[in-house]
Short mmCIF file of C-alpha atoms in Angstrom, two decimals:
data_model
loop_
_atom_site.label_atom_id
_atom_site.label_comp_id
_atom_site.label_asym_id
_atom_site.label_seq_id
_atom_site.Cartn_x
_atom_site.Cartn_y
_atom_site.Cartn_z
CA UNK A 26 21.44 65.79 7.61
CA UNK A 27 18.46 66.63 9.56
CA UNK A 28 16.55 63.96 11.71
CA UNK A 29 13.71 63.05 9.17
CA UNK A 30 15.63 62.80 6.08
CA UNK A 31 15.77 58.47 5.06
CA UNK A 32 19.06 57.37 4.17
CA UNK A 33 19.36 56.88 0.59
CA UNK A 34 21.65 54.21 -0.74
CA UNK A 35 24.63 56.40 -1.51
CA UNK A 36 24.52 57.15 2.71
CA UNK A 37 24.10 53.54 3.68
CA UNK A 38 27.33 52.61 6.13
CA UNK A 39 29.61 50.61 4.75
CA UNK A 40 31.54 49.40 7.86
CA UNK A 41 29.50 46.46 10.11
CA UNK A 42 30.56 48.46 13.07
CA UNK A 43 28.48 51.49 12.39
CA UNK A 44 25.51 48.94 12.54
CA UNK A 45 24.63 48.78 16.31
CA UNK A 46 23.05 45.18 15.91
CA UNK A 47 26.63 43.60 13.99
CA UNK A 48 28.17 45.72 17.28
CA UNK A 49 25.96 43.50 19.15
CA UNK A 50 27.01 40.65 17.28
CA UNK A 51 30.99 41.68 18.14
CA UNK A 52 29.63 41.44 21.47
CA UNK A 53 28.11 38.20 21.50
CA UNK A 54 31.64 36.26 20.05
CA UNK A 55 34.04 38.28 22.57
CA UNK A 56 31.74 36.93 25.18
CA UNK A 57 31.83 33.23 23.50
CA UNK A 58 35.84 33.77 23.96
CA UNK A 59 35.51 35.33 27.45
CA UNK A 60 33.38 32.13 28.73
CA UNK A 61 36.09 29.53 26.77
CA UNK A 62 38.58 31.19 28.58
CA UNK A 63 37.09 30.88 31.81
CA UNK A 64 36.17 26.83 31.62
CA UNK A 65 39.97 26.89 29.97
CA UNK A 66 41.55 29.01 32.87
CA UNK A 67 39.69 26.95 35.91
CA UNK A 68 41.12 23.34 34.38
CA UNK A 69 44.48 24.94 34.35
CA UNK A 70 43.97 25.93 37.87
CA UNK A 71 42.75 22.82 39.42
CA UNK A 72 46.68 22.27 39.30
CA UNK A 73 46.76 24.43 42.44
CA UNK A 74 45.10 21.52 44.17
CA UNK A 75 48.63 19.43 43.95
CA UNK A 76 50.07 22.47 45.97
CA UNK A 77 53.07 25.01 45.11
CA UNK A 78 55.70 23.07 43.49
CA UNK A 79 53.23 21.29 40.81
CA UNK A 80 51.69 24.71 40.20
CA UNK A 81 55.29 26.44 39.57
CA UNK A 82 55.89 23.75 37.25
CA UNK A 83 52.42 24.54 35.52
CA UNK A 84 53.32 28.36 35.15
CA UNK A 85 56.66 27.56 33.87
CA UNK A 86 55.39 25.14 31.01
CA UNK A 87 53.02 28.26 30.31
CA UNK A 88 55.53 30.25 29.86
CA UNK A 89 57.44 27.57 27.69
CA UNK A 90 54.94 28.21 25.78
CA UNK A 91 54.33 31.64 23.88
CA UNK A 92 51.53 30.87 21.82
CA UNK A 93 49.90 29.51 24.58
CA UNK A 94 51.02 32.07 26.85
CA UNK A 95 50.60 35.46 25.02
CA UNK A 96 48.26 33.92 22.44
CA UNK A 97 45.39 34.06 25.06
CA UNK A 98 46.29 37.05 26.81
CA UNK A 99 45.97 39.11 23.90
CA UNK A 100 42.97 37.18 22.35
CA UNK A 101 40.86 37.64 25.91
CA UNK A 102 42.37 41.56 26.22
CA UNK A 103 40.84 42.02 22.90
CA UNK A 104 37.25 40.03 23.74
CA UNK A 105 37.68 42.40 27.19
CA UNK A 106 37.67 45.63 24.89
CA UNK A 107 35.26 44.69 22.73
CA UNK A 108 32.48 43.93 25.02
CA UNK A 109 33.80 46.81 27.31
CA UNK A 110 33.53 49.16 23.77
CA UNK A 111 29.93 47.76 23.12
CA UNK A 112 28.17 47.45 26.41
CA UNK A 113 28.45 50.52 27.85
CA UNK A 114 27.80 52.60 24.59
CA UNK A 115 24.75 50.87 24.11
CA UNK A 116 23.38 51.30 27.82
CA UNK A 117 23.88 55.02 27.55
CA UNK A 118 22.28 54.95 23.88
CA UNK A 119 19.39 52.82 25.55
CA UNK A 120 18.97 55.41 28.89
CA UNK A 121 18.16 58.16 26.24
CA UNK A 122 16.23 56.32 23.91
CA UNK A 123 13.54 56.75 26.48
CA UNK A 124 14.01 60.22 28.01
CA UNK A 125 10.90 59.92 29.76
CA UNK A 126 10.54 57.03 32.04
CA UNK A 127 7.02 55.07 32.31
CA UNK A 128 5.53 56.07 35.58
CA UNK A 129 3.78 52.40 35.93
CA UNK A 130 5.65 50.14 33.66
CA UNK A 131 4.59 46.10 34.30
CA UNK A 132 6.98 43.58 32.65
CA UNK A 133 5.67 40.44 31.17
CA UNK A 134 9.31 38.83 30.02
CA UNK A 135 12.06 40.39 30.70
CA UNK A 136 14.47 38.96 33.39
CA UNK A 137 16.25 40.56 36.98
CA UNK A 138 19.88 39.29 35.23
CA UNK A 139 19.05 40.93 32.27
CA UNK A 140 18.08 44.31 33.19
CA UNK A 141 21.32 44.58 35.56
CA UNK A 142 23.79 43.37 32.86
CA UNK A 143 25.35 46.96 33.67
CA UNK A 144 25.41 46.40 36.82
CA UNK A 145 26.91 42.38 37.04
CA UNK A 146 29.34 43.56 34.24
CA UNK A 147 31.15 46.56 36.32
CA UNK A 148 31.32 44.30 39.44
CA UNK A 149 33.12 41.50 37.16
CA UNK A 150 35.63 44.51 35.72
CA UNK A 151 35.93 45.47 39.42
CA UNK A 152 36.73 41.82 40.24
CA UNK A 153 39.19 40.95 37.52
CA UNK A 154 41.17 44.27 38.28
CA UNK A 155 41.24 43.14 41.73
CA UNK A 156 41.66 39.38 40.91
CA UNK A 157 45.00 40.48 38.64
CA UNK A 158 46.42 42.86 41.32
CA UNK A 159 46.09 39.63 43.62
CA UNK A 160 47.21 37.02 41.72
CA UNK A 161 50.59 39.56 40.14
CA UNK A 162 51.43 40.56 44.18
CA UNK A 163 50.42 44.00 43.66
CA UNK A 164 47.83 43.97 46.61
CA UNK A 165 49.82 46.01 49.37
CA UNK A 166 49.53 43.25 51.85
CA UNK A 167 51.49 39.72 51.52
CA UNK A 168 52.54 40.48 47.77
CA UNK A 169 55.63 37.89 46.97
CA UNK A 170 56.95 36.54 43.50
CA UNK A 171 54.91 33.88 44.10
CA UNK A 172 51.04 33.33 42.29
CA UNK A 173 50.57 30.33 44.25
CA UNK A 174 51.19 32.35 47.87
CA UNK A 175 49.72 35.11 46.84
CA UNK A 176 46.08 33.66 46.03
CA UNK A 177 46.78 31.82 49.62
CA UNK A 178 47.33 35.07 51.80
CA UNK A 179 44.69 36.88 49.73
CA UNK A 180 42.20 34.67 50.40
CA UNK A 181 43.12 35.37 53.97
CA UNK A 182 41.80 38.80 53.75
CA UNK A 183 37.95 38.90 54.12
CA UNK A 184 37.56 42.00 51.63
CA UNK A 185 39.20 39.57 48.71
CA UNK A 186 37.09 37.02 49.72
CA UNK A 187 34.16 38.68 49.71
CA UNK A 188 34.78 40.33 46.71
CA UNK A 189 35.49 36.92 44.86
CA UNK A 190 32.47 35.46 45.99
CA UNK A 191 30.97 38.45 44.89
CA UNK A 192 32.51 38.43 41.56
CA UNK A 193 31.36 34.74 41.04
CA UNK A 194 27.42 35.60 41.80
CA UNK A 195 27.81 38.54 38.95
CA UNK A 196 29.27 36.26 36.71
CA UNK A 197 26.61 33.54 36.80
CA UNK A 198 24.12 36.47 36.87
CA UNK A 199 25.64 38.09 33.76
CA UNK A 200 25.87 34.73 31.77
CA UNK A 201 21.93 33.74 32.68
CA UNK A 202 21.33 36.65 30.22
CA UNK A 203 24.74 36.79 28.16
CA UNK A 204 24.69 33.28 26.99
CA UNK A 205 21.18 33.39 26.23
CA UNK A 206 21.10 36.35 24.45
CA UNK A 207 24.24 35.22 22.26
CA UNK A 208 22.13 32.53 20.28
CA UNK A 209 19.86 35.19 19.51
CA UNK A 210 22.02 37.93 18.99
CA UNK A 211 23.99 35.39 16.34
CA UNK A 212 20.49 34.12 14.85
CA UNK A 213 20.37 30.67 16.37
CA UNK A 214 16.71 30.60 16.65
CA UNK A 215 14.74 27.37 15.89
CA UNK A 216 11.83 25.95 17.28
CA UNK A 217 13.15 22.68 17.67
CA UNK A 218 16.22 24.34 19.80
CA UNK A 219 15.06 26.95 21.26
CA UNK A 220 13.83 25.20 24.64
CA UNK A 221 17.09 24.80 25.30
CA UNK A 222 18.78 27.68 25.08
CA UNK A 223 17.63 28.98 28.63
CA UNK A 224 18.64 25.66 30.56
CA UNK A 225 22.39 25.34 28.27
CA UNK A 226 22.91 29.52 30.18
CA UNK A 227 21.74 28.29 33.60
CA UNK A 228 24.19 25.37 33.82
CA UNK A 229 27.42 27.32 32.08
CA UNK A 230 26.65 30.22 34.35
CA UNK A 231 25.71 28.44 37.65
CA UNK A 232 28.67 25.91 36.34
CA UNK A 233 31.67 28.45 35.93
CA UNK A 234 30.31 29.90 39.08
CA UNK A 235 30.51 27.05 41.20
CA UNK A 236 33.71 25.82 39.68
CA UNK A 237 35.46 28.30 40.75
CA UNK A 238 34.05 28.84 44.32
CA UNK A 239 34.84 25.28 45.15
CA UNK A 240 38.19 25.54 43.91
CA UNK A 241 39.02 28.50 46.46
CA UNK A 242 37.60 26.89 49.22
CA UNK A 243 39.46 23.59 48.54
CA UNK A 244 42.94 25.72 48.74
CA UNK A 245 41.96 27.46 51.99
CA UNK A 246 43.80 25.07 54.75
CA UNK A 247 40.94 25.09 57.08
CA UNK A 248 38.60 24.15 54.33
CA UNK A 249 40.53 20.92 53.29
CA UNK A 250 41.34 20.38 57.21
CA UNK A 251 37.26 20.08 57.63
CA UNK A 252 37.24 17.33 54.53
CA UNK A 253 39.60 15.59 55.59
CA UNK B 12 -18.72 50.40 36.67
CA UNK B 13 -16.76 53.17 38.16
CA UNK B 14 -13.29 53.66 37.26
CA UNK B 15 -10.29 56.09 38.86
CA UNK B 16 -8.77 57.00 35.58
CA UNK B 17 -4.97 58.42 35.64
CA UNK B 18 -4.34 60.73 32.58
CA UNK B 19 -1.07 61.99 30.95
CA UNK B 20 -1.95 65.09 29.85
CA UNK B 21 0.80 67.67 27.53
CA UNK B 22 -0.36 70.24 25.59
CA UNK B 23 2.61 70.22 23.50
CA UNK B 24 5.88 68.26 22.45
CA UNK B 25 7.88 70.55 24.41
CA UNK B 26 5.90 71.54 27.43
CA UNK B 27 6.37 68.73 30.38
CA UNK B 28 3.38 66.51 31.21
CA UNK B 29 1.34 65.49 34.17
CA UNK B 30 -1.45 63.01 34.98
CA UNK B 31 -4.79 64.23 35.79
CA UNK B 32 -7.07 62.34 37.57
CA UNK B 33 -10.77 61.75 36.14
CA UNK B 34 -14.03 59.83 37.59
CA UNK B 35 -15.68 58.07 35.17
CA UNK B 36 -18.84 56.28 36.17
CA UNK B 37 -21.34 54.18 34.50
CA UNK B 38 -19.14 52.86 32.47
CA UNK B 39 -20.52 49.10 30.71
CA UNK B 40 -18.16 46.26 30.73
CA UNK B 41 -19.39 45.97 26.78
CA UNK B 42 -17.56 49.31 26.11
CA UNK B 43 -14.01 48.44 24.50
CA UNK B 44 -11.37 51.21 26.23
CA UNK B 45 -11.46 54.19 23.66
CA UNK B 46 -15.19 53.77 23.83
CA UNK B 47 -15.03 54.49 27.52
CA UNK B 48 -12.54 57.28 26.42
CA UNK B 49 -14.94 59.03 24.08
CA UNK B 50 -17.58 59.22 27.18
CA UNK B 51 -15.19 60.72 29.13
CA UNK B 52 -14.41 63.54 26.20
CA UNK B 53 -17.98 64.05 25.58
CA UNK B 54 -18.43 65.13 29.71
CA UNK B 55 -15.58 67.06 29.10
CA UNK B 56 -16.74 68.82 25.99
CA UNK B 57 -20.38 69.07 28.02
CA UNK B 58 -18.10 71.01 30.87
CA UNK B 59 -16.26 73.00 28.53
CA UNK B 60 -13.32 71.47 29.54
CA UNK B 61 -10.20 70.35 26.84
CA UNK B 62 -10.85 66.45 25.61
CA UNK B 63 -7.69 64.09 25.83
CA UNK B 64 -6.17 63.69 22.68
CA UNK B 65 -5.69 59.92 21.67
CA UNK B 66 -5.42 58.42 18.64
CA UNK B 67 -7.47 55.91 16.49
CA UNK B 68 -8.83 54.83 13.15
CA UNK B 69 -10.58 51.80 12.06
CA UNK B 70 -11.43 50.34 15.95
CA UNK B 71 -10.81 47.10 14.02
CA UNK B 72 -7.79 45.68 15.47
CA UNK B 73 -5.95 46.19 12.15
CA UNK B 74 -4.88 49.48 11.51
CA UNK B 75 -2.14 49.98 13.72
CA UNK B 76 -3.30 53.48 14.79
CA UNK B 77 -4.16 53.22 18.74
CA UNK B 78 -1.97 53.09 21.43
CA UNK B 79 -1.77 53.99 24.77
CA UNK B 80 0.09 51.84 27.91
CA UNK B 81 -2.57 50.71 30.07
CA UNK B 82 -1.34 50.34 33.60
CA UNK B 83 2.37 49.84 32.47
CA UNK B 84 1.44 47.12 29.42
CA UNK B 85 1.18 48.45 25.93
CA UNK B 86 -2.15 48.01 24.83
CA UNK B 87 -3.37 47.45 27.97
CA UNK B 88 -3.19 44.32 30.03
CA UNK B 89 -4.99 41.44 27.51
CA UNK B 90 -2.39 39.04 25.15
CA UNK B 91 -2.62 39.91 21.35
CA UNK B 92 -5.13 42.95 21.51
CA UNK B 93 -4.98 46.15 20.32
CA UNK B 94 -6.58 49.00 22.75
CA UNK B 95 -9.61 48.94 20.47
CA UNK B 96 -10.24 45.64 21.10
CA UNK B 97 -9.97 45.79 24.85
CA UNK B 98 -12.93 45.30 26.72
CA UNK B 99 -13.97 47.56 30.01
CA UNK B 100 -14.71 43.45 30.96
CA UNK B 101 -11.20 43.22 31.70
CA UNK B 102 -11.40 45.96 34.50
CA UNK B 103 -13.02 45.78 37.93
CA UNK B 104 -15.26 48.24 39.37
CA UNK B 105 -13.54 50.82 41.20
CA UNK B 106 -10.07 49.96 39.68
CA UNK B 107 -7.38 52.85 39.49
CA UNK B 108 -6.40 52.93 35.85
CA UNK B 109 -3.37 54.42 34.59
CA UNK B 110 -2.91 56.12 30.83
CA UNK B 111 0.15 57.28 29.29
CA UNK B 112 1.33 57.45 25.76
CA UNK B 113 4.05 55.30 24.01
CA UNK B 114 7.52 56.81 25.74
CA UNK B 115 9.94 56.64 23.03
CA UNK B 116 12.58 59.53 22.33
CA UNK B 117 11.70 58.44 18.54
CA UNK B 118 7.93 58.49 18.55
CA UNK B 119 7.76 62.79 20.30
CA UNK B 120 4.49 63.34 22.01
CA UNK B 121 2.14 65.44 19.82
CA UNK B 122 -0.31 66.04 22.93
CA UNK B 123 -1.63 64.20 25.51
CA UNK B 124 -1.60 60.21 24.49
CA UNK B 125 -0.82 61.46 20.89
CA UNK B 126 2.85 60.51 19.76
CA UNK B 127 4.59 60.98 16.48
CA UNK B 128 5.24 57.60 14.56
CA UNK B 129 6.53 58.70 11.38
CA UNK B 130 9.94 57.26 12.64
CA UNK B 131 8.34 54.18 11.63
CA UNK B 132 7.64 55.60 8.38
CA UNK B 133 10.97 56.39 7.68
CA UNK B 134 12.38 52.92 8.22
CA UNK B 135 9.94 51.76 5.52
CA UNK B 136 10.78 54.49 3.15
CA UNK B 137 14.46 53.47 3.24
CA UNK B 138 14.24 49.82 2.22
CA UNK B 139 10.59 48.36 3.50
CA UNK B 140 9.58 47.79 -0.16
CA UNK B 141 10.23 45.82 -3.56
CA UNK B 142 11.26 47.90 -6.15
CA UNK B 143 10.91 45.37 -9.48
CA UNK B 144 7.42 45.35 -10.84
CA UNK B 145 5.06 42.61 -10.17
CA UNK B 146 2.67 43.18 -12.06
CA UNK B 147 -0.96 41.76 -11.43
CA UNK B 148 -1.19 39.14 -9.32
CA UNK B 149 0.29 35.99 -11.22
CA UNK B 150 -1.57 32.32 -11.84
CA UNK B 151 -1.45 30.40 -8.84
CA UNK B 152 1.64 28.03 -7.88
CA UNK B 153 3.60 29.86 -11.26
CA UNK B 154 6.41 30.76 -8.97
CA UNK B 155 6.64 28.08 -5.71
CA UNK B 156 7.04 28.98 -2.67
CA UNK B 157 6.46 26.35 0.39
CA UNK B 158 4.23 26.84 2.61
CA UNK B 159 5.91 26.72 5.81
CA UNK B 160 7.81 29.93 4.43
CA UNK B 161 4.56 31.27 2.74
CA UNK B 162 3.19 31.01 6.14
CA UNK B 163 6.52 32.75 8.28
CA UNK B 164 6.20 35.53 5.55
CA UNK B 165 2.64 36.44 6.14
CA UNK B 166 3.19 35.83 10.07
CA UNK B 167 5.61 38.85 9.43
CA UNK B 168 3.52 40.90 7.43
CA UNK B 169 0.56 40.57 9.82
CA UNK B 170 1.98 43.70 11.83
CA UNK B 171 0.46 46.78 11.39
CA UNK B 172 3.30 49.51 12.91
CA UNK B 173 1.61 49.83 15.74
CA UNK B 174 4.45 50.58 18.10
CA UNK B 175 3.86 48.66 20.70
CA UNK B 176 7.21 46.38 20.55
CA UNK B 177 9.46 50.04 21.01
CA UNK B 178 7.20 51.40 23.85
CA UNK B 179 7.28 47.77 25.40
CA UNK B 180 11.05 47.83 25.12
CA UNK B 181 13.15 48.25 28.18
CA UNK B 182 15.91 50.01 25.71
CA UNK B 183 13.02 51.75 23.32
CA UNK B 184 14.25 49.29 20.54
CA UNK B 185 12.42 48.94 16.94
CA UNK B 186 14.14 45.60 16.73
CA UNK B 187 10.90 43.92 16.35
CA UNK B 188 9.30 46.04 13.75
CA UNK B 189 11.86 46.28 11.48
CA UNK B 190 12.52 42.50 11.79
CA UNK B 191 9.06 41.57 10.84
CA UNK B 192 9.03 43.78 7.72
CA UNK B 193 12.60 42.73 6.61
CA UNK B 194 10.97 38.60 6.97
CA UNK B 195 8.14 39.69 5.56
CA UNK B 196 10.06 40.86 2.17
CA UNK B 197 12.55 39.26 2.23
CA UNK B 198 11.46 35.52 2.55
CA UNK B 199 9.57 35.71 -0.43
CA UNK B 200 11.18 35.02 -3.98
CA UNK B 201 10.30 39.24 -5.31
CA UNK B 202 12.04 40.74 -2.14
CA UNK B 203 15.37 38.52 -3.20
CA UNK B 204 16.92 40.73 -5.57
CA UNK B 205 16.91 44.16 -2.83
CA UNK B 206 17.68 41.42 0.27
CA UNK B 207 21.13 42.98 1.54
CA UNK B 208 20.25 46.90 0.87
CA UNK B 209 16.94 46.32 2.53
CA UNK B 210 18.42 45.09 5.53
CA UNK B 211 21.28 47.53 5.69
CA UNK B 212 19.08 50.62 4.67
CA UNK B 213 16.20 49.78 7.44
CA UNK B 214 18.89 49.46 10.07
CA UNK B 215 21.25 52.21 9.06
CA UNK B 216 17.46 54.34 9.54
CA UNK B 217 16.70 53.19 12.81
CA UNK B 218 19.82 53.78 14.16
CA UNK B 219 19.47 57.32 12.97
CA UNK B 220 16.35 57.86 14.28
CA UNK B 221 17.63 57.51 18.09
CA UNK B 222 16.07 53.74 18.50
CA UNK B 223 17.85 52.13 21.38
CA UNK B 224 19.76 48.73 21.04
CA UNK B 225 18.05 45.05 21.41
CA UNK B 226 19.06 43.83 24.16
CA UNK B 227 17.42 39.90 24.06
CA UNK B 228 14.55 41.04 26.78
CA UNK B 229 11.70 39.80 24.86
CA UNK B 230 9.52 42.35 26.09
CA UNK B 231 8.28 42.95 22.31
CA UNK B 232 6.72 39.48 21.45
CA UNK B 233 4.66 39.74 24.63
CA UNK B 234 3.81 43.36 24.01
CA UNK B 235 2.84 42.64 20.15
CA UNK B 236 -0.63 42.65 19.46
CA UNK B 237 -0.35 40.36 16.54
CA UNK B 238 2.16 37.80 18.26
CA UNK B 239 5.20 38.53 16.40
CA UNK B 240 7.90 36.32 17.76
CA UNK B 241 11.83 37.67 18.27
CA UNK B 242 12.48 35.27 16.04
CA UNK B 243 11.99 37.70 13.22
CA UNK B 244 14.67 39.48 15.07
CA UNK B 245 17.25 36.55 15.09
CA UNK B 246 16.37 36.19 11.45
CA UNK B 247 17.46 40.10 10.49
CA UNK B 248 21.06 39.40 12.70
CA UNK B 249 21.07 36.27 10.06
CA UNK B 250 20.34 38.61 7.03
CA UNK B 251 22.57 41.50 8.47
CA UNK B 252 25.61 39.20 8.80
CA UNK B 253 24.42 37.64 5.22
CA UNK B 254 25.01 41.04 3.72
CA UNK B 255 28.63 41.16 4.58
CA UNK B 256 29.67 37.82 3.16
CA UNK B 257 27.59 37.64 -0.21
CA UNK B 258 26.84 39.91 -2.63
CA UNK B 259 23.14 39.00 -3.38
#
């Protein structure tokens, strides 16, 4: 079919997936699961506060519990490859939608966060590979059986450190845009609710964020030495 | 007023461009922008020189025909105008202007500012109309329609294809255009019937036609010279998801 026939109603996809804006949708509800997860996986965690033995117990009742257990692991895994199918697909696609770049090119609306969604997005794939390694002992240094000394001797180690708080900056970077752009990606556009769409991304992004900054620093010893 | 204009000049979709730099002097801040264009083709012409190609028709504001990015903003750097209706009043003396043409892999450059927007056609071919017959225009109020969604539907159809919302587009996205046409029909009780295969056929068509994706940056509804908001576009996500869960 050459490039200026029009698609007649006999050619008109059938599947939502070969429609790039129900892809976007996809998108938009693996990233609602991705951010439930997080709030979900940070209120499990503040369990780490009551130190090793309370947190072995929590992991054990996790595992008690398969559903629970498995249930989310495979539900975020498939949010993960969805967004990871979508996003980058639709960069590239973007990148040669304009082969010629604008040599002046002013912008009137668009946002920092949103034009490096790429960019926010690999660092947070970079960060959960690293964040899993950690948290599983497969980090070459101080790796044990235990979650609860590994996350303490990892946080030891500047370049985990650094890459956490790293991690945490993409993340309320990439959810400034994401969350926005999920009410309109999903069609929740109305005057009388629109105003606060961009305030509702701020707080869950800066929120998340900050959650789970403080949470580190309140397990580093020196930290909780200083409040004390 | 004298004005440094930068021109992107290509004789030909396939050769590559470059900007040439012209003088233009004299120029009245009552000229609108393709006014002070046409000056600087008649020198030109005067010098036996080639005239930049641009494009235009009714110099009205509502034809849909100019274009041009004006110092990186569609249309130039005023809210809600098309280049027509820009003023030289809106430049300073001595100002270093900047020209180049709509750059979107759909809309090929022809030559010069010049750009191909039968992409745009195409979309409209494959579901942009209502198919039962009408007939003349009826008695008023015979078939009700409130006026809040009277008014959304001719908000819609107040865009006139320009192309602005795609060239404004950090991802070269038609999101806007099609959106407005797809409210435009499709609020009112004779697009009903064609509602799903409207939506689906316009956005099968721009996919194929190498648009990029929306990507939420709003660029378009600040670009658009008749203030279409990305509503529309939240609307056709609405109508797109609609089309997968009931029949009509």
């Amino acid at each position: 079919m050459s490039k200026s026939t029009v698609i007649t109603r006999d050619t008109a996809l059938p599947s939502a997936w070969r429609y790039s804006v129900m892809r976007k949708v996809f998108m938009a509800i693996s990233g609602m699961v991705l951010v439930a997860f997080l709030f979900g996986h940070w209120a499990g965690n503040t369990v780490l506060l009551d130190g090793e033995l309370a947190f072995n117990e929590y992991l054990v009742w996790l595992q008690r519990h398969p559903i629970l257990h498995y249930g989310v692991w495979i539900v975020i895994a498939m949010a993960l490859l969805v967004h990871l199918a979508v996003g980058p697909s639709h960069w590239l696609k973007n990148r040669r939608a304009r082969p010629e770049r604008y040599y002046k090119r002013k912008y009137r609306a668009t946002t920092w966060a949103a034009r490096t969604m790429m960019v926010s997005g690999l660092t947070l794939l970079l960060f959960i590979c690293v964040h899993v390694a950690q948290v599983r002992g497969w980090l070459v240094f101080g790796a044990s059986d235990s979650v609860f000394r590994n996350l303490q001797t990892g946080f030891t180690r500047w370049p985990v450190t650094t890459l956490y708080v790293l991690g945490q900056v993409a993340l309320a970077f990439h959810l400034y845009h994401g969350v926005w752009s999920l009410f309109q990606t999903l069609g929740a556009h109305h005057p009388r609710y629109n105003q606060w769409r961009r305030p509702f991304a701020v707080v869950v992004g800066l929120g998340i964020a900050f959650l789970n900054i403080a949470l580190v620093l309140l397990n580093i010893d020196a930290v909780r030495a200083v409040l004390r | 007023m004298n004005l440094t204009l930068n021109i992107w000049r290509q004789s030909d979709p396939e050769s590559p461009g470059n900007f040439d730099v012209f003088n233009v002097s004299d120029v009245s801040p009552d000229m609108s922008f393709l006014e002070m264009l046409d000056v600087l083709n008649e020198g030109l012409i005067v010098h036996d020189e080639e005239p930049v190609a641009f494009d235009y028709d009714c110099r009205e504001g509502i034809c849909g025909a100019c274009s041009l990015v004006i110092n990186g903003s569609p249309h130039g750097p005023q809210k809600a105008t098309t280049t027509c209706q820009l003023y030289m009043r809106e430049f300073s003396d001595g100002e270093e202007v900047w020209i180049e043409p709509w750059r979107v892999g759909a809309f090929p450059v022809v030559r010069d500012l010049v750009v191909d927007r039968s992409a745009y056609d195409r979309i409209l071919q494959a579901g942009g109309f209502v198919s039962v017959r009408t007939g003349a225009a009826p008695d008023g109020n015979t078939i009700p329609v409130p006026k809040d969604v009277a008014d959304r539907a001719f908000t819609s159809a107040t865009c006139i294809g320009c192309g602005a919302c795609a060239a404004a587009c950090p991802s070269a996205s038609a999101s806007l255009f099609v959106a407005a046409k797809i409210s435009h029909l499709g609020l009112l009780p004779q697009g009903q019937t064609e509602r799903n295969s409207r939506v689906r056929m316009m956005l099968a068509q721009m996919d194929k036609e190498g648009f990029g994706h929306c990507s939420n940056h709003a660029e378009c509804q600040s670009a658009c010279p008749k203030e279409i908001d990305i509503g529309r576009i939240a609307r056709m996500n609405r109508d797109l998801g609609r089309s997968f869960i009931r029949r009509t």
